[in-house]
C-alpha positions as semicolon CSV with decimal commas, in nm:
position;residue;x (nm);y (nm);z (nm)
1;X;0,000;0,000;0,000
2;X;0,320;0,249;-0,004
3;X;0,289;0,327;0,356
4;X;0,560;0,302;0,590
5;X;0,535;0,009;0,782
6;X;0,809;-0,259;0,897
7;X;0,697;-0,595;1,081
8;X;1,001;-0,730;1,275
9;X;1,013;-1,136;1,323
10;X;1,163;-1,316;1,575
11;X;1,231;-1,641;1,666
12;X;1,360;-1,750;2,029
13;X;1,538;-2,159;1,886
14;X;1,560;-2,255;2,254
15;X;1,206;-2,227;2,325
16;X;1,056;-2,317;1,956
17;X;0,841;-1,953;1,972
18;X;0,799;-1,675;1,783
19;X;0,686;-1,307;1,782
20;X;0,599;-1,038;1,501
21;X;0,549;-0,690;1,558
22;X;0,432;-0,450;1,327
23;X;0,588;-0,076;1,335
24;X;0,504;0,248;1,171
25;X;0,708;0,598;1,096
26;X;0,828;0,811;0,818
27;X;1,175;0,725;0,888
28;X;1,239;0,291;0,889
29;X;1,477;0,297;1,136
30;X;1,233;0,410;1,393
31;X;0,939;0,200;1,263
32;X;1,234;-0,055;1,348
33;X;1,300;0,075;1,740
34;X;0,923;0,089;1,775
35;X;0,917;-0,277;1,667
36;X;1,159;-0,364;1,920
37;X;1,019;-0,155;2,241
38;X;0,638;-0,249;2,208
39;X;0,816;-0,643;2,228
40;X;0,975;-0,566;2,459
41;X;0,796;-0,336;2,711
42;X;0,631;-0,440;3,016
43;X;0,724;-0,730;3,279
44;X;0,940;-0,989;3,195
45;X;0,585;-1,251;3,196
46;X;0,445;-0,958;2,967
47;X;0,737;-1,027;2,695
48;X;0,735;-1,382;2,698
49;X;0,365;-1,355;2,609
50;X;0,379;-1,192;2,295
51;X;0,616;-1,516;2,181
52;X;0,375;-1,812;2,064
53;X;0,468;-2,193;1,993
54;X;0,580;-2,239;1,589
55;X;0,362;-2,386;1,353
56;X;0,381;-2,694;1,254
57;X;0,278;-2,679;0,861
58;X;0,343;-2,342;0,770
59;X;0,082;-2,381;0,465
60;X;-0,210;-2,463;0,697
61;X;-0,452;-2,303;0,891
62;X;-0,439;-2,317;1,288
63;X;-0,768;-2,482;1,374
64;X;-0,783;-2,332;1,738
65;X;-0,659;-2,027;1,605
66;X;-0,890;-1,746;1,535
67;X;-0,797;-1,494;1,338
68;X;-1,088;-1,276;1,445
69;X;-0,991;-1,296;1,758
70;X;-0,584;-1,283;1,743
71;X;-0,662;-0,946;1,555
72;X;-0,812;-0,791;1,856
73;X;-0,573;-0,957;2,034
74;X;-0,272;-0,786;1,866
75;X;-0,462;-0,468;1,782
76;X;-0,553;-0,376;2,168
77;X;-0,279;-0,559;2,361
78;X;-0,011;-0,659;2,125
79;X;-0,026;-1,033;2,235
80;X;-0,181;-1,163;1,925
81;X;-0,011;-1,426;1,741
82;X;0,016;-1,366;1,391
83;X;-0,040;-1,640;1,093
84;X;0,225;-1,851;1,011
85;X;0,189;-1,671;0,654
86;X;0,449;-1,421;0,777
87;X;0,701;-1,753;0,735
88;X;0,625;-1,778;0,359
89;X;0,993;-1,801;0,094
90;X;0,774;-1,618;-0,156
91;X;0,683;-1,251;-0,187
92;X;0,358;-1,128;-0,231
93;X;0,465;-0,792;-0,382
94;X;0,824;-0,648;-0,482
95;X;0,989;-0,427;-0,224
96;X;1,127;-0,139;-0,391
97;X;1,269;0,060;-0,121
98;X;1,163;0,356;0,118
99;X;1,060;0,621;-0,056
100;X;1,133;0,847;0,299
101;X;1,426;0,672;0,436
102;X;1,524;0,978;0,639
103;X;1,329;1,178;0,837
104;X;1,504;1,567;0,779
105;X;1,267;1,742;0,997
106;X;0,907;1,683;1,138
107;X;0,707;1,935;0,909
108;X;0,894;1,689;0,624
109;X;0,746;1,411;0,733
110;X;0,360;1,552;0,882
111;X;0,381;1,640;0,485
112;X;0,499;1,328;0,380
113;X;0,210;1,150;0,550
114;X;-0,091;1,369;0,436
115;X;0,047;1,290;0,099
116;X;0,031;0,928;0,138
117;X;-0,366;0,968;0,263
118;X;-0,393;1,136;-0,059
119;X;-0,312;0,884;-0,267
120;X;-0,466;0,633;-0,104
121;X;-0,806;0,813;-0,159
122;X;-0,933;0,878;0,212
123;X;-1,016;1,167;0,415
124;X;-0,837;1,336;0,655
125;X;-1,015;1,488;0,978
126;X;-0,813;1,662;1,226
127;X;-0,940;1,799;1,589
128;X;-0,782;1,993;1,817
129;X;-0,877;1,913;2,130
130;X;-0,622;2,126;2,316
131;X;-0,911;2,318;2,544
132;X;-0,696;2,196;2,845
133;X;-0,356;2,435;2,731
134;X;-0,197;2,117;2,624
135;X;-0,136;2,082;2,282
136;X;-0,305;1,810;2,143
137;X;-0,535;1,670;1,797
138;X;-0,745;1,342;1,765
139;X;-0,640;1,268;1,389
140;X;-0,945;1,035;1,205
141;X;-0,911;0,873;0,848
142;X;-1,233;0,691;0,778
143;X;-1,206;0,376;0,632
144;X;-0,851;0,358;0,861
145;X;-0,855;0,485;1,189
146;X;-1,119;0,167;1,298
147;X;-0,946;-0,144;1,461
148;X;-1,175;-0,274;1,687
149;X;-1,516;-0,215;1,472
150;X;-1,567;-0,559;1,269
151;X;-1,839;-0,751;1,518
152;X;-2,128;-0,933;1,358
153;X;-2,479;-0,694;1,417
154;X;-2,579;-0,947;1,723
155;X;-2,205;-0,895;1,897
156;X;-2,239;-0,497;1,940
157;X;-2,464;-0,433;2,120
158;X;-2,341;-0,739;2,380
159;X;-1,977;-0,580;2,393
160;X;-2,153;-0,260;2,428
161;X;-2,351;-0,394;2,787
162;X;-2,035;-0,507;2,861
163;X;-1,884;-0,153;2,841
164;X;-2,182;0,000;3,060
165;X;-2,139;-0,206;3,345
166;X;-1,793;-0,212;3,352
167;X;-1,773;0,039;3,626
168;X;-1,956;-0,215;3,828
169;X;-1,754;-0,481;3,766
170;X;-1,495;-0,263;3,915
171;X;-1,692;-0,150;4,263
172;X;-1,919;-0,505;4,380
173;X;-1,873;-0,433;4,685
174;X;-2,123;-0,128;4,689
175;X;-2,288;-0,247;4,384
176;X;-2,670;-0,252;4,410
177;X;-2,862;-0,610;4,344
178;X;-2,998;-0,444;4,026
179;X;-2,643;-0,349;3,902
180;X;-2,534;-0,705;4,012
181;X;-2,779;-0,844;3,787
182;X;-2,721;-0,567;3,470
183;X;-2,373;-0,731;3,510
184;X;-2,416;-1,057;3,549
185;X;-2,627;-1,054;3,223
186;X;-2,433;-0,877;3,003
187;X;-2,162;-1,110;3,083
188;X;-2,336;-1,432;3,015
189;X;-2,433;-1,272;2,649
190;X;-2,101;-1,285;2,588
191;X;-2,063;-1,671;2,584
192;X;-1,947;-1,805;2,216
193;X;-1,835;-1,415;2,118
194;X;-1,503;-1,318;2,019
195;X;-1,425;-0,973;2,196
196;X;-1,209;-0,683;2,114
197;X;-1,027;-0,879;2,431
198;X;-1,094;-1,156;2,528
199;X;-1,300;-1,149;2,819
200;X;-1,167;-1,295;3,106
201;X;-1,193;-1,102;3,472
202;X;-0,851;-1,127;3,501
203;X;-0,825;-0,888;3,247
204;X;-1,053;-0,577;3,427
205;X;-0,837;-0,603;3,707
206;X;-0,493;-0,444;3,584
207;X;-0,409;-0,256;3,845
208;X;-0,473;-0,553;4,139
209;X;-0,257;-0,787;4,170
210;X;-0,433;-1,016;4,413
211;X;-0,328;-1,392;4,309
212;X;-0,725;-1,491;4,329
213;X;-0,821;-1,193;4,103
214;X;-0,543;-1,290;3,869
215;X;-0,669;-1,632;3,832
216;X;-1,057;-1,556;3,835
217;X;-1,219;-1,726;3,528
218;X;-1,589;-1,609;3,380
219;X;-1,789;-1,890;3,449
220;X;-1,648;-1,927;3,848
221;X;-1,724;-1,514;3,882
222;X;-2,064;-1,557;3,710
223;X;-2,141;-1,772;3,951
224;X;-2,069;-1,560;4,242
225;X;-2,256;-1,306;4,092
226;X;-2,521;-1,501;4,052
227;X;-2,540;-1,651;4,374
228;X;-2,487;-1,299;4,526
229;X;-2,851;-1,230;4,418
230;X;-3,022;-1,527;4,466
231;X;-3,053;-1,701;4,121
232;X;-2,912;-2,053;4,252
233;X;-3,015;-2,211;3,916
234;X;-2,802;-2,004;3,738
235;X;-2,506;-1,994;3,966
236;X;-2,513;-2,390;3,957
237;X;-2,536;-2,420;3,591
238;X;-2,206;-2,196;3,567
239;X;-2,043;-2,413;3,850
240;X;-2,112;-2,685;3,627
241;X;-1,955;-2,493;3,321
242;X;-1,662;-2,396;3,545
243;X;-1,524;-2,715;3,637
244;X;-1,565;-2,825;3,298
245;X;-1,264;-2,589;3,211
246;X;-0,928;-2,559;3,273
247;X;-0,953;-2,321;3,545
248;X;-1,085;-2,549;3,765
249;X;-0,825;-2,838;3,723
250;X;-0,511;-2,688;3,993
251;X;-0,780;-2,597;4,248
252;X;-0,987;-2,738;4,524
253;X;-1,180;-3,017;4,329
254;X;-1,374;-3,122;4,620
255;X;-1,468;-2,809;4,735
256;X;-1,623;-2,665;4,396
257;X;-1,836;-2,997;4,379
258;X;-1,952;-2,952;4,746
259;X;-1,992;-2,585;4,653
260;X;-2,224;-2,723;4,298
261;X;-2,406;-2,947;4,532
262;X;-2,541;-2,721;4,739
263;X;-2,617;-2,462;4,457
264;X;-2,850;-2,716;4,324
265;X;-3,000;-2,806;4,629
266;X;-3,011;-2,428;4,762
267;X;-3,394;-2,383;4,595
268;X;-3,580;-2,712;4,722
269;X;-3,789;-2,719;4,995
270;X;-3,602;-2,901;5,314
271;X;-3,881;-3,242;5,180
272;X;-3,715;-3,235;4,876
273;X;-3,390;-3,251;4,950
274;X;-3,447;-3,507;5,191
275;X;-3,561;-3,731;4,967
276;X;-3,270;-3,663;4,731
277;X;-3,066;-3,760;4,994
278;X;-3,218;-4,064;5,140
C-alpha cells in the first residue's frame, strides 16, 4: 500500500516460539526501534507472552486459532499471534525501497504522510482538542482509523452492555442487586463471542494484583454473581460450566463440587432434598 510500515520477526530456537510486531514511521529505522520496544515493554511474563509456539505446517490453517480474535488480540494488547503466513519463501509484492528513508525534519514528514492519505483516496479529519492548554489533535481517516469495529450486528450491542457495566464490575462491593444483575447478564451474552479482548476477569483487574483476582475465570465469577442475588439455578449451571474448564483443574476439586451441590440443592424445599438424599 506504499505506507511506511516494517513488521520485525523473531524467533527464540531454545524455546521453539515466535513473535511479530508491526511498526510504523516516516523514517524505517524508527518504525524498526518501535518494533523492538512495544516487544519488549512491560514485565518480563508480559514479553514472553507476545512469543507463541511455531507452527507446525506453515501452509495450513491453525484450527484453534482465530484470526478474528488474534486481531483484537494484537490490535488492543499486542499479544496476538500472527499467521504462520508471515514464514512464507515467496513474496507477495516487490519491495522497492523507502521512498522516505530519512526523516530531515518533522514538518517533512507531517507532509509526507498527508500525501500518502492522498493517494490512497481517504479523508483526513483533524481535531484539536487542546481546550486543556496542552497541545493536542485526535487525527481520524475513515475507512482507517477503525481497529476494533468488525463484530457481527448481534455482537455490538453485547460488547456494548459489557462496556456500561464495567464500572460495576470494578466496585461489587457497593454495587446494588440491580447493578449485580445488569452485570451478570451482560456477561453471560457474551458466551461463544469473540471480543475486542478476550474477556476474562482477570483482564478488568490491571491494576490488582491479588493472586485470586489474577486467576478468576468467567464462568467461576458468574457464579458468584449469581449466587450474590439469589438465582441458585443459574449460579449452579455456571459451576457446572466452570469445572468443565481448565480453570478449575489446579484448584480445590472437592470443594467446587460440594460448593455445585449445594447450589442445586439451595432452591428445594427441606422435603425435597431429603428425599434426594435418602
Amino acid at each position: 500500500m506504499g505506507l511506511p510500515v516494517l513488521g520485525l520477526l523473531l524467533v527464540n530456537p531454545k524455546t521453539n516460539r515466535y513473535t511479530f510486531h508491526v511498526g510504523a514511521d516516516p523514517s524505517p529505522i524508527t518504525a524498526l526501534e518501535r518494533c523492538l520496544t512495544e516487544i519488549y515493554q512491560g514485565r518480563p511474563q508480559d514479553v514472553e507472552a507476545r512469543f507463541h509456539p511455531m507452527p507446525v505446517n506453515f501452509n495450513e490453517k491453525s484450527p484453534d486459532l482465530s484470526w478474528r480474535a488474534a486481531y483484537y488480540e494484537t490490535t488492543s494488547s499486542g499479544f496476538g499471534q500472527w499467521p504462520s503466513c508471515i514464514f512464507s519463501e515467496t513474496d507477495t509484492y516487490s519491495f522497492t525501497g523507502f521512498s522516505n528513508p530519512i526523516s530531515y525534519s518533522d514538518a517533512n514528514d507531517l507532509a509526507y504522510l498527508v500525501n500518502k492519505v492522498k493517494e490512497l483516496g481517504r479523508d483526513l479529519f483533524i481535531r484539536d482538542v487542546s481546550f486543556l492548554d496542552f497541545p493536542a489533535f485526535q487525527i481520524y481517516i475513515p475507512g482507517m482509523s477503525e481497529t476494533d469495529f468488525i463484530f457481527e450486528k448481534t455482537d455490538f450491542p453485547n460488547w456494548m452492555d459489557i462496556v456500561r457495566n464495567h464500572r460495576t464490575l470494578l466496585n461489587l462491593r457497593q454495587a446494588t442487586d440491580d447493578c449485580v444483575v445488569n452485570l451478570a447478564n451482560a456477561i453471560s451474552r457474551t458466551a461463544g463471542l469473540t471480543m475486542p479482548v478476550s474477556f476474562e476477569p482477570r483482564r478488568w483487574f490491571l491494576s490488582n494484583v491479588h493472586p485470586e483476582l489474577q486467576q478468576l475465570s468467567k464462568d467461576y465469577l458468574l457464579t458468584m454473581l449469581y449466587l450474590r442475588i439469589g438465582s441458585y439455578n443459574e449460579a449452579a449451571n455456571y459451576m457446572d460450566m466452570f469445572m468443565q474448564s481448565e480453570f478449575s483443574h489446579n484448584g480445590p476439586r472437592l470443594y467446587y463440587r460440594a460448593l455445585h451441590s449445594y447450589l442445586q440443592l439451595r432452591p428445594m424445599t427441606f422435603r425435597r432434598i431429603k428425599s434426594k438424599i435418602c
